[in-house]
Amino acid sequence: MSGVNTLNHFNRLGEAHMVDIGEKVVTTRVALASGEIIMADSTLERIESGRMGKGDVLGVARIAAIQATKRTWELIPLAHPLLLTGVEVELTPAHDPARIVCRAEVHCVGQTGVEMEALTAVSVGLLTIYDMCKAMDRGMLLQNTGLIRKDGGKTGLWERDQASCPPSP
């Protein structure tokens, strides 16, 4: 009863359930997500110069993002635990406005996609930056988090229209 236009996390009675992926074909799955955290110029300057009091903000955020991909199934109630084959996280400082852009690409060979893992990586990476910098800048804003591309499975390749993507740094 599942398909591209159906809500497959609900059974025929409308109750939430975990989708049975046992009959799905094993394929290589890839997802790329991105988002950004807008901040004061002075906050970005301190991150770039390594003068934020809690340590290497981008290094800690990268590790947090990678860890988050492996725990997505614990955070998202109907997500499956997956054996990931690779996670790449990029955190790129940019200006006008001052921001850090996070991009996460997640890979696995399995029976379900890794979109939620990529989105979770971006979200937790950006939240970690907020946590490490909030004493200096509580006005930071997380925005534009979304899926950029996914490939694999029955639906194959999907890409977001580039006009709706956040600007690259």
PDB file of N, CA and C in Angstrom, residues 59-163:
ATOM      1  N   GLY A  59      34.924  21.711  14.570  1.00  0.00           N
ATOM      2  CA  GLY A  59      35.329  20.317  14.783  1.00  0.00           C
ATOM      3  C   GLY A  59      34.336  19.563  15.648  1.00  0.00           C
ATOM      4  N   VAL A  60      33.883  20.205  16.718  1.00  0.00           N
ATOM      5  CA  VAL A  60      32.910  19.570  17.606  1.00  0.00           C
ATOM      6  C   VAL A  60      31.581  19.388  16.873  1.00  0.00           C
ATOM      7  N   ALA A  61      31.154  20.399  16.111  1.00  0.00           N
ATOM      8  CA  ALA A  61      29.892  20.312  15.370  1.00  0.00           C
ATOM      9  C   ALA A  61      29.944  19.198  14.325  1.00  0.00           C
ATOM     10  N   ARG A  62      31.092  19.025  13.683  1.00  0.00           N
ATOM     11  CA  ARG A  62      31.237  17.955  12.682  1.00  0.00           C
ATOM     12  C   ARG A  62      31.077  16.586  13.337  1.00  0.00           C
ATOM     13  N   ILE A  63      31.725  16.373  14.465  1.00  0.00           N
ATOM     14  CA  ILE A  63      31.600  15.088  15.175  1.00  0.00           C
ATOM     15  C   ILE A  63      30.163  14.882  15.648  1.00  0.00           C
ATOM     16  N   ALA A  64      29.532  15.927  16.166  1.00  0.00           N
ATOM     17  CA  ALA A  64      28.135  15.818  16.619  1.00  0.00           C
ATOM     18  C   ALA A  64      27.223  15.429  15.453  1.00  0.00           C
ATOM     19  N   ALA A  65      27.445  16.022  14.292  1.00  0.00           N
ATOM     20  CA  ALA A  65      26.626  15.716  13.117  1.00  0.00           C
ATOM     21  C   ALA A  65      26.797  14.257  12.703  1.00  0.00           C
ATOM     22  N   ILE A  66      28.035  13.779  12.711  1.00  0.00           N
ATOM     23  CA  ILE A  66      28.289  12.382  12.337  1.00  0.00           C
ATOM     24  C   ILE A  66      27.644  11.444  13.348  1.00  0.00           C
ATOM     25  N   GLN A  67      27.817  11.730  14.629  1.00  0.00           N
ATOM     26  CA  GLN A  67      27.186  10.896  15.658  1.00  0.00           C
ATOM     27  C   GLN A  67      25.670  10.880  15.504  1.00  0.00           C
ATOM     28  N   ALA A  68      25.097  12.014  15.161  1.00  0.00           N
ATOM     29  CA  ALA A  68      23.644  12.111  15.031  1.00  0.00           C
ATOM     30  C   ALA A  68      23.115  11.191  13.933  1.00  0.00           C
ATOM     31  N   THR A  69      23.872  11.039  12.839  1.00  0.00           N
ATOM     32  CA  THR A  69      23.391  10.154  11.768  1.00  0.00           C
ATOM     33  C   THR A  69      23.214   8.736  12.285  1.00  0.00           C
ATOM     34  N   LYS A  70      24.114   8.315  13.151  1.00  0.00           N
ATOM     35  CA  LYS A  70      24.076   6.943  13.669  1.00  0.00           C
ATOM     36  C   LYS A  70      22.980   6.730  14.697  1.00  0.00           C
ATOM     37  N   ARG A  71      22.394   7.827  15.190  1.00  0.00           N
ATOM     38  CA  ARG A  71      21.362   7.718  16.228  1.00  0.00           C
ATOM     39  C   ARG A  71      20.006   8.215  15.758  1.00  0.00           C
ATOM     40  N   THR A  72      19.882   8.474  14.481  1.00  0.00           N
ATOM     41  CA  THR A  72      18.626   8.996  13.941  1.00  0.00           C
ATOM     42  C   THR A  72      17.452   8.104  14.310  1.00  0.00           C
ATOM     43  N   TRP A  73      17.636   6.811  14.229  1.00  0.00           N
ATOM     44  CA  TRP A  73      16.547   5.866  14.538  1.00  0.00           C
ATOM     45  C   TRP A  73      16.073   5.987  15.978  1.00  0.00           C
ATOM     46  N   GLU A  74      16.922   6.516  16.864  1.00  0.00           N
ATOM     47  CA  GLU A  74      16.514   6.709  18.256  1.00  0.00           C
ATOM     48  C   GLU A  74      15.750   8.023  18.449  1.00  0.00           C
ATOM     49  N   LEU A  75      15.927   8.955  17.538  1.00  0.00           N
ATOM     50  CA  LEU A  75      15.310  10.274  17.649  1.00  0.00           C
ATOM     51  C   LEU A  75      13.996  10.382  16.877  1.00  0.00           C
ATOM     52  N   ILE A  76      13.929   9.753  15.731  1.00  0.00           N
ATOM     53  CA  ILE A  76      12.751   9.803  14.862  1.00  0.00           C
ATOM     54  C   ILE A  76      11.978   8.507  15.082  1.00  0.00           C
ATOM     55  N   PRO A  77      10.803   8.564  15.675  1.00  0.00           N
ATOM     56  CA  PRO A  77      10.118   7.357  16.155  1.00  0.00           C
ATOM     57  C   PRO A  77       9.933   6.234  15.142  1.00  0.00           C
ATOM     58  N   LEU A  78       9.704   6.534  13.877  1.00  0.00           N
ATOM     59  CA  LEU A  78       9.413   5.468  12.920  1.00  0.00           C
ATOM     60  C   LEU A  78      10.568   5.201  11.958  1.00  0.00           C
ATOM     61  N   ALA A  79      11.745   5.766  12.249  1.00  0.00           N
ATOM     62  CA  ALA A  79      12.930   5.519  11.420  1.00  0.00           C
ATOM     63  C   ALA A  79      13.543   4.170  11.779  1.00  0.00           C
ATOM     64  N   HIS A  80      14.158   3.538  10.777  1.00  0.00           N
ATOM     65  CA  HIS A  80      14.810   2.250  10.975  1.00  0.00           C
ATOM     66  C   HIS A  80      16.278   2.440  11.360  1.00  0.00           C
ATOM     67  N   PRO A  81      16.824   1.552  12.178  1.00  0.00           N
ATOM     68  CA  PRO A  81      18.281   1.585  12.399  1.00  0.00           C
ATOM     69  C   PRO A  81      18.967   1.121  11.115  1.00  0.00           C
ATOM     70  N   LEU A  82      19.981   1.860  10.694  1.00  0.00           N
ATOM     71  CA  LEU A  82      20.650   1.563   9.426  1.00  0.00           C
ATOM     72  C   LEU A  82      22.140   1.341   9.635  1.00  0.00           C
ATOM     73  N   LEU A  83      22.715   0.521   8.789  1.00  0.00           N
ATOM     74  CA  LEU A  83      24.158   0.326   8.773  1.00  0.00           C
ATOM     75  C   LEU A  83      24.719   1.294   7.731  1.00  0.00           C
ATOM     76  N   LEU A  84      25.185   2.438   8.194  1.00  0.00           N
ATOM     77  CA  LEU A  84      25.693   3.463   7.289  1.00  0.00           C
ATOM     78  C   LEU A  84      27.067   3.060   6.770  1.00  0.00           C
ATOM     79  N   THR A  85      27.329   3.393   5.509  1.00  0.00           N
ATOM     80  CA  THR A  85      28.637   3.080   4.926  1.00  0.00           C
ATOM     81  C   THR A  85      29.521   4.309   4.804  1.00  0.00           C
ATOM     82  N   GLY A  86      28.956   5.501   4.979  1.00  0.00           N
ATOM     83  CA  GLY A  86      29.766   6.708   4.923  1.00  0.00           C
ATOM     84  C   GLY A  86      28.969   7.941   5.282  1.00  0.00           C
ATOM     85  N   VAL A  87      29.650   8.886   5.939  1.00  0.00           N
ATOM     86  CA  VAL A  87      29.053  10.177   6.291  1.00  0.00           C
ATOM     87  C   VAL A  87      30.108  11.246   6.056  1.00  0.00           C
ATOM     88  N   GLU A  88      29.747  12.258   5.292  1.00  0.00           N
ATOM     89  CA  GLU A  88      30.642  13.384   5.037  1.00  0.00           C
ATOM     90  C   GLU A  88      29.932  14.663   5.469  1.00  0.00           C
ATOM     91  N   VAL A  89      30.556  15.429   6.352  1.00  0.00           N
ATOM     92  CA  VAL A  89      29.969  16.672   6.843  1.00  0.00           C
ATOM     93  C   VAL A  89      30.917  17.815   6.539  1.00  0.00           C
ATOM     94  N   GLU A  90      30.386  18.851   5.891  1.00  0.00           N
ATOM     95  CA  GLU A  90      31.149  20.065   5.606  1.00  0.00           C
ATOM     96  C   GLU A  90      30.515  21.222   6.365  1.00  0.00           C
ATOM     97  N   LEU A  91      31.336  21.986   7.054  1.00  0.00           N
ATOM     98  CA  LEU A  91      30.902  23.200   7.746  1.00  0.00           C
ATOM     99  C   LEU A  91      31.724  24.341   7.183  1.00  0.00           C
ATOM    100  N   THR A  92      31.055  25.245   6.467  1.00  0.00           N
ATOM    101  CA  THR A  92      31.757  26.285   5.728  1.00  0.00           C
ATOM    102  C   THR A  92      31.330  27.666   6.204  1.00  0.00           C
ATOM    103  N   PRO A  93      32.282  28.453   6.748  1.00  0.00           N
ATOM    104  CA  PRO A  93      31.961  29.838   7.107  1.00  0.00           C
ATOM    105  C   PRO A  93      31.695  30.663   5.843  1.00  0.00           C
ATOM    106  N   ALA A  94      30.751  31.588   5.933  1.00  0.00           N
ATOM    107  CA  ALA A  94      30.432  32.472   4.811  1.00  0.00           C
ATOM    108  C   ALA A  94      30.051  33.840   5.379  1.00  0.00           C
ATOM    109  N   HIS A  95      30.068  34.837   4.512  1.00  0.00           N
ATOM    110  CA  HIS A  95      29.790  36.217   4.928  1.00  0.00           C
ATOM    111  C   HIS A  95      28.656  36.802   4.100  1.00  0.00           C
ATOM    112  N   ASP A  96      28.086  37.908   4.622  1.00  0.00           N
ATOM    113  CA  ASP A  96      27.012  38.656   3.945  1.00  0.00           C
ATOM    114  C   ASP A  96      25.795  37.805   3.655  1.00  0.00           C
ATOM    115  N   PRO A  97      25.092  37.316   4.636  1.00  0.00           N
ATOM    116  CA  PRO A  97      25.281  37.537   6.064  1.00  0.00           C
ATOM    117  C   PRO A  97      26.276  36.539   6.662  1.00  0.00           C
ATOM    118  N   ALA A  98      26.761  36.857   7.861  1.00  0.00           N
ATOM    119  CA  ALA A  98      27.679  35.971   8.588  1.00  0.00           C
ATOM    120  C   ALA A  98      26.922  34.684   8.907  1.00  0.00           C
ATOM    121  N   ARG A  99      27.512  33.544   8.521  1.00  0.00           N
ATOM    122  CA  ARG A  99      26.824  32.271   8.722  1.00  0.00           C
ATOM    123  C   ARG A  99      27.805  31.115   8.581  1.00  0.00           C
ATOM    124  N   ILE A 100      27.354  29.963   9.044  1.00  0.00           N
ATOM    125  CA  ILE A 100      28.035  28.698   8.781  1.00  0.00           C
ATOM    126  C   ILE A 100      27.040  27.855   7.990  1.00  0.00           C
ATOM    127  N   VAL A 101      27.472  27.352   6.856  1.00  0.00           N
ATOM    128  CA  VAL A 101      26.655  26.460   6.038  1.00  0.00           C
ATOM    129  C   VAL A 101      27.091  25.030   6.336  1.00  0.00           C
ATOM    130  N   CYS A 102      26.126  24.185   6.654  1.00  0.00           N
ATOM    131  CA  CYS A 102      26.395  22.774   6.928  1.00  0.00           C
ATOM    132  C   CYS A 102      25.800  21.945   5.803  1.00  0.00           C
ATOM    133  N   ARG A 103      26.617  21.037   5.264  1.00  0.00           N
ATOM    134  CA  ARG A 103      26.157  20.071   4.263  1.00  0.00           C
ATOM    135  C   ARG A 103      26.556  18.685   4.746  1.00  0.00           C
ATOM    136  N   ALA A 104      25.617  17.764   4.688  1.00  0.00           N
ATOM    137  CA  ALA A 104      25.888  16.390   5.119  1.00  0.00           C
ATOM    138  C   ALA A 104      25.440  15.435   4.029  1.00  0.00           C
ATOM    139  N   GLU A 105      26.343  14.545   3.644  1.00  0.00           N
ATOM    140  CA  GLU A 105      26.029  13.493   2.672  1.00  0.00           C
ATOM    141  C   GLU A 105      26.185  12.153   3.373  1.00  0.00           C
ATOM    142  N   VAL A 106      25.146  11.333   3.298  1.00  0.00           N
ATOM    143  CA  VAL A 106      25.103  10.059   3.999  1.00  0.00           C
ATOM    144  C   VAL A 106      24.897   8.945   2.976  1.00  0.00           C
ATOM    145  N   HIS A 107      25.626   7.835   3.172  1.00  0.00           N
ATOM    146  CA  HIS A 107      25.556   6.686   2.269  1.00  0.00           C
ATOM    147  C   HIS A 107      25.222   5.420   3.051  1.00  0.00           C
ATOM    148  N   CYS A 108      24.494   4.511   2.410  1.00  0.00           N
ATOM    149  CA  CYS A 108      24.321   3.162   2.932  1.00  0.00           C
ATOM    150  C   CYS A 108      23.955   2.242   1.775  1.00  0.00           C
ATOM    151  N   VAL A 109      24.074   0.965   2.019  1.00  0.00           N
ATOM    152  CA  VAL A 109      23.576  -0.052   1.104  1.00  0.00           C
ATOM    153  C   VAL A 109      22.493  -0.761   1.899  1.00  0.00           C
ATOM    154  N   GLY A 110      21.250  -0.562   1.490  1.00  0.00           N
ATOM    155  CA  GLY A 110      20.177  -1.111   2.298  1.00  0.00           C
ATOM    156  C   GLY A 110      18.826  -1.055   1.623  1.00  0.00           C
ATOM    157  N   GLN A 111      17.788  -1.194   2.449  1.00  0.00           N
ATOM    158  CA  GLN A 111      16.423  -1.302   1.959  1.00  0.00           C
ATOM    159  C   GLN A 111      15.590  -0.052   2.196  1.00  0.00           C
ATOM    160  N   THR A 112      16.184   0.969   2.784  1.00  0.00           N
ATOM    161  CA  THR A 112      15.474   2.236   2.967  1.00  0.00           C
ATOM    162  C   THR A 112      16.476   3.380   2.883  1.00  0.00           C
ATOM    163  N   GLY A 113      15.965   4.560   2.569  1.00  0.00           N
ATOM    164  CA  GLY A 113      16.819   5.703   2.313  1.00  0.00           C
ATOM    165  C   GLY A 113      17.428   6.334   3.550  1.00  0.00           C
ATOM    166  N   VAL A 114      18.332   7.262   3.318  1.00  0.00           N
ATOM    167  CA  VAL A 114      19.089   7.917   4.384  1.00  0.00           C
ATOM    168  C   VAL A 114      18.804   9.423   4.451  1.00  0.00           C
ATOM    169  N   GLU A 115      17.635   9.824   3.948  1.00  0.00           N
ATOM    170  CA  GLU A 115      17.282  11.236   3.990  1.00  0.00           C
ATOM    171  C   GLU A 115      17.203  11.761   5.415  1.00  0.00           C
ATOM    172  N   MET A 116      16.574  11.002   6.291  1.00  0.00           N
ATOM    173  CA  MET A 116      16.423  11.454   7.677  1.00  0.00           C
ATOM    174  C   MET A 116      17.779  11.563   8.366  1.00  0.00           C
ATOM    175  N   GLU A 117      18.694  10.674   8.042  1.00  0.00           N
ATOM    176  CA  GLU A 117      20.034  10.724   8.633  1.00  0.00           C
ATOM    177  C   GLU A 117      20.775  11.982   8.184  1.00  0.00           C
ATOM    178  N   ALA A 118      20.663  12.339   6.905  1.00  0.00           N
ATOM    179  CA  ALA A 118      21.329  13.545   6.409  1.00  0.00           C
ATOM    180  C   ALA A 118      20.721  14.809   7.041  1.00  0.00           C
ATOM    181  N   LEU A 119      19.396  14.841   7.125  1.00  0.00           N
ATOM    182  CA  LEU A 119      18.728  15.994   7.739  1.00  0.00           C
ATOM    183  C   LEU A 119      19.044  16.097   9.230  1.00  0.00           C
ATOM    184  N   THR A 120      19.130  14.965   9.903  1.00  0.00           N
ATOM    185  CA  THR A 120      19.476  14.960  11.328  1.00  0.00           C
ATOM    186  C   THR A 120      20.908  15.446  11.530  1.00  0.00           C
ATOM    187  N   ALA A 121      21.818  15.031  10.663  1.00  0.00           N
ATOM    188  CA  ALA A 121      23.207  15.486  10.760  1.00  0.00           C
ATOM    189  C   ALA A 121      23.282  17.005  10.669  1.00  0.00           C
ATOM    190  N   VAL A 122      22.612  17.576   9.686  1.00  0.00           N
ATOM    191  CA  VAL A 122      22.631  19.029   9.515  1.00  0.00           C
ATOM    192  C   VAL A 122      22.032  19.719  10.743  1.00  0.00           C
ATOM    193  N   SER A 123      20.892  19.241  11.183  1.00  0.00           N
ATOM    194  CA  SER A 123      20.209  19.869  12.318  1.00  0.00           C
ATOM    195  C   SER A 123      21.056  19.834  13.581  1.00  0.00           C
ATOM    196  N   VAL A 124      21.628  18.678  13.893  1.00  0.00           N
ATOM    197  CA  VAL A 124      22.429  18.550  15.116  1.00  0.00           C
ATOM    198  C   VAL A 124      23.751  19.304  14.981  1.00  0.00           C
ATOM    199  N   GLY A 125      24.345  19.307  13.809  1.00  0.00           N
ATOM    200  CA  GLY A 125      25.560  20.094  13.602  1.00  0.00           C
ATOM    201  C   GLY A 125      25.321  21.576  13.871  1.00  0.00           C
ATOM    202  N   LEU A 126      24.220  22.098  13.331  1.00  0.00           N
ATOM    203  CA  LEU A 126      23.889  23.515  13.543  1.00  0.00           C
ATOM    204  C   LEU A 126      23.500  23.797  14.988  1.00  0.00           C
ATOM    205  N   LEU A 127      22.757  22.878  15.599  1.00  0.00           N
ATOM    206  CA  LEU A 127      22.411  23.054  17.017  1.00  0.00           C
ATOM    207  C   LEU A 127      23.659  23.058  17.901  1.00  0.00           C
ATOM    208  N   THR A 128      24.653  22.273  17.541  1.00  0.00           N
ATOM    209  CA  THR A 128      25.896  22.240  18.310  1.00  0.00           C
ATOM    210  C   THR A 128      26.621  23.576  18.213  1.00  0.00           C
ATOM    211  N   ILE A 129      26.628  24.168  17.027  1.00  0.00           N
ATOM    212  CA  ILE A 129      27.223  25.500  16.881  1.00  0.00           C
ATOM    213  C   ILE A 129      26.480  26.488  17.777  1.00  0.00           C
ATOM    214  N   TYR A 130      25.152  26.425  17.749  1.00  0.00           N
ATOM    215  CA  TYR A 130      24.364  27.319  18.606  1.00  0.00           C
ATOM    216  C   TYR A 130      24.746  27.124  20.070  1.00  0.00           C
ATOM    217  N   ASP A 131      24.805  25.875  20.511  1.00  0.00           N
ATOM    218  CA  ASP A 131      25.122  25.589  21.907  1.00  0.00           C
ATOM    219  C   ASP A 131      26.495  26.134  22.297  1.00  0.00           C
ATOM    220  N   MET A 132      27.470  25.985  21.427  1.00  0.00           N
ATOM    221  CA  MET A 132      28.828  26.412  21.759  1.00  0.00           C
ATOM    222  C   MET A 132      29.006  27.926  21.714  1.00  0.00           C
ATOM    223  N   CYS A 133      28.094  28.628  21.024  1.00  0.00           N
ATOM    224  CA  CYS A 133      28.251  30.073  20.837  1.00  0.00           C
ATOM    225  C   CYS A 133      27.150  30.900  21.499  1.00  0.00           C
ATOM    226  N   LYS A 134      26.181  30.257  22.130  1.00  0.00           N
ATOM    227  CA  LYS A 134      25.009  30.978  22.643  1.00  0.00           C
ATOM    228  C   LYS A 134      25.342  32.010  23.711  1.00  0.00           C
ATOM    229  N   ALA A 135      26.401  31.816  24.470  1.00  0.00           N
ATOM    230  CA  ALA A 135      26.750  32.795  25.497  1.00  0.00           C
ATOM    231  C   ALA A 135      27.125  34.137  24.871  1.00  0.00           C
ATOM    232  N   MET A 136      27.620  34.088  23.644  1.00  0.00           N
ATOM    233  CA  MET A 136      28.027  35.302  22.951  1.00  0.00           C
ATOM    234  C   MET A 136      26.915  35.848  22.046  1.00  0.00           C
ATOM    235  N   ASP A 137      26.061  34.954  21.525  1.00  0.00           N
ATOM    236  CA  ASP A 137      25.122  35.369  20.485  1.00  0.00           C
ATOM    237  C   ASP A 137      23.851  34.513  20.544  1.00  0.00           C
ATOM    238  N   ARG A 138      22.906  34.910  21.377  1.00  0.00           N
ATOM    239  CA  ARG A 138      21.644  34.153  21.493  1.00  0.00           C
ATOM    240  C   ARG A 138      20.712  34.382  20.307  1.00  0.00           C
ATOM    241  N   GLY A 139      21.014  35.339  19.471  1.00  0.00           N
ATOM    242  CA  GLY A 139      20.157  35.657  18.334  1.00  0.00           C
ATOM    243  C   GLY A 139      20.451  34.862  17.077  1.00  0.00           C
ATOM    244  N   MET A 140      21.309  33.856  17.162  1.00  0.00           N
ATOM    245  CA  MET A 140      21.603  33.049  15.984  1.00  0.00           C
ATOM    246  C   MET A 140      20.321  32.396  15.472  1.00  0.00           C
ATOM    247  N   LEU A 141      20.269  32.173  14.176  1.00  0.00           N
ATOM    248  CA  LEU A 141      19.065  31.666  13.537  1.00  0.00           C
ATOM    249  C   LEU A 141      19.412  30.491  12.634  1.00  0.00           C
ATOM    250  N   LEU A 142      18.804  29.339  12.913  1.00  0.00           N
ATOM    251  CA  LEU A 142      18.957  28.178  12.044  1.00  0.00           C
ATOM    252  C   LEU A 142      17.911  28.289  10.947  1.00  0.00           C
ATOM    253  N   GLN A 143      18.340  28.105   9.699  1.00  0.00           N
ATOM    254  CA  GLN A 143      17.383  28.250   8.603  1.00  0.00           C
ATOM    255  C   GLN A 143      17.793  27.450   7.375  1.00  0.00           C
ATOM    256  N   ASN A 144      16.844  27.333   6.477  1.00  0.00           N
ATOM    257  CA  ASN A 144      17.056  26.700   5.168  1.00  0.00           C
ATOM    258  C   ASN A 144      17.528  25.261   5.239  1.00  0.00           C
ATOM    259  N   THR A 145      17.124  24.529   6.268  1.00  0.00           N
ATOM    260  CA  THR A 145      17.496  23.117   6.344  1.00  0.00           C
ATOM    261  C   THR A 145      16.575  22.317   5.438  1.00  0.00           C
ATOM    262  N   GLY A 146      17.174  21.533   4.567  1.00  0.00           N
ATOM    263  CA  GLY A 146      16.363  20.737   3.657  1.00  0.00           C
ATOM    264  C   GLY A 146      17.180  19.724   2.891  1.00  0.00           C
ATOM    265  N   LEU A 147      16.477  18.814   2.264  1.00  0.00           N
ATOM    266  CA  LEU A 147      17.091  17.800   1.424  1.00  0.00           C
ATOM    267  C   LEU A 147      17.464  18.424   0.088  1.00  0.00           C
ATOM    268  N   ILE A 148      18.674  18.189  -0.362  1.00  0.00           N
ATOM    269  CA  ILE A 148      19.154  18.704  -1.642  1.00  0.00           C
ATOM    270  C   ILE A 148      19.042  17.629  -2.723  1.00  0.00           C
ATOM    271  N   ARG A 149      19.413  16.392  -2.336  1.00  0.00           N
ATOM    272  CA  ARG A 149      19.411  15.300  -3.319  1.00  0.00           C
ATOM    273  C   ARG A 149      19.298  13.976  -2.589  1.00  0.00           C
ATOM    274  N   LYS A 150      18.618  13.027  -3.198  1.00  0.00           N
ATOM    275  CA  LYS A 150      18.610  11.655  -2.722  1.00  0.00           C
ATOM    276  C   LYS A 150      18.659  10.747  -3.939  1.00  0.00           C
ATOM    277  N   ASP A 151      19.272   9.585  -3.759  1.00  0.00           N
ATOM    278  CA  ASP A 151      19.359   8.627  -4.858  1.00  0.00           C
ATOM    279  C   ASP A 151      19.271   7.227  -4.287  1.00  0.00           C
ATOM    280  N   GLY A 152      18.734   6.321  -5.088  1.00  0.00           N
ATOM    281  CA  GLY A 152      18.608   4.928  -4.695  1.00  0.00           C
ATOM    282  C   GLY A 152      17.167   4.545  -4.442  1.00  0.00           C
ATOM    283  N   GLY A 153      16.955   3.260  -4.351  1.00  0.00           N
ATOM    284  CA  GLY A 153      15.616   2.759  -4.083  1.00  0.00           C
ATOM    285  C   GLY A 153      14.724   2.813  -5.299  1.00  0.00           C
ATOM    286  N   LYS A 154      13.451   2.543  -5.053  1.00  0.00           N
ATOM    287  CA  LYS A 154      12.460   2.467  -6.127  1.00  0.00           C
ATOM    288  C   LYS A 154      12.281   3.791  -6.855  1.00  0.00           C
ATOM    289  N   THR A 155      12.372   4.905  -6.125  1.00  0.00           N
ATOM    290  CA  THR A 155      12.130   6.207  -6.756  1.00  0.00           C
ATOM    291  C   THR A 155      13.365   6.793  -7.416  1.00  0.00           C
ATOM    292  N   GLY A 156      14.538   6.212  -7.187  1.00  0.00           N
ATOM    293  CA  GLY A 156      15.745   6.677  -7.863  1.00  0.00           C
ATOM    294  C   GLY A 156      16.186   8.061  -7.443  1.00  0.00           C
ATOM    295  N   LEU A 157      16.662   8.819  -8.421  1.00  0.00           N
ATOM    296  CA  LEU A 157      17.242  10.139  -8.162  1.00  0.00           C
ATOM    297  C   LEU A 157      16.151  11.202  -8.013  1.00  0.00           C
ATOM    298  N   TRP A 158      16.298  12.026  -6.976  1.00  0.00           N
ATOM    299  CA  TRP A 158      15.492  13.226  -6.791  1.00  0.00           C
ATOM    300  C   TRP A 158      16.448  14.349  -6.423  1.00  0.00           C
ATOM    301  N   GLU A 159      16.279  15.509  -7.065  1.00  0.00           N
ATOM    302  CA  GLU A 159      17.090  16.680  -6.755  1.00  0.00           C
ATOM    303  C   GLU A 159      16.198  17.892  -6.577  1.00  0.00           C
ATOM    304  N   ARG A 160      16.535  18.707  -5.583  1.00  0.00           N
ATOM    305  CA  ARG A 160      15.817  19.968  -5.354  1.00  0.00           C
ATOM    306  C   ARG A 160      16.172  20.935  -6.479  1.00  0.00           C
ATOM    307  N   ASP A 161      15.212  21.722  -6.879  1.00  0.00           N
ATOM    308  CA  ASP A 161      15.454  22.791  -7.841  1.00  0.00           C
ATOM    309  C   ASP A 161      16.485  23.739  -7.243  1.00  0.00           C
ATOM    310  N   GLN A 162      17.572  23.968  -7.937  1.00  0.00           N
ATOM    311  CA  GLN A 162      18.677  24.770  -7.394  1.00  0.00           C
ATOM    312  C   GLN A 162      18.247  26.194  -7.026  1.00  0.00           C
ATOM    313  N   ALA A 163      17.201  26.702  -7.648  1.00  0.00           N
ATOM    314  CA  ALA A 163      16.745  28.053  -7.330  1.00  0.00           C
ATOM    315  C   ALA A 163      16.210  28.149  -5.912  1.00  0.00           C
TER     316      ALA A 163
END
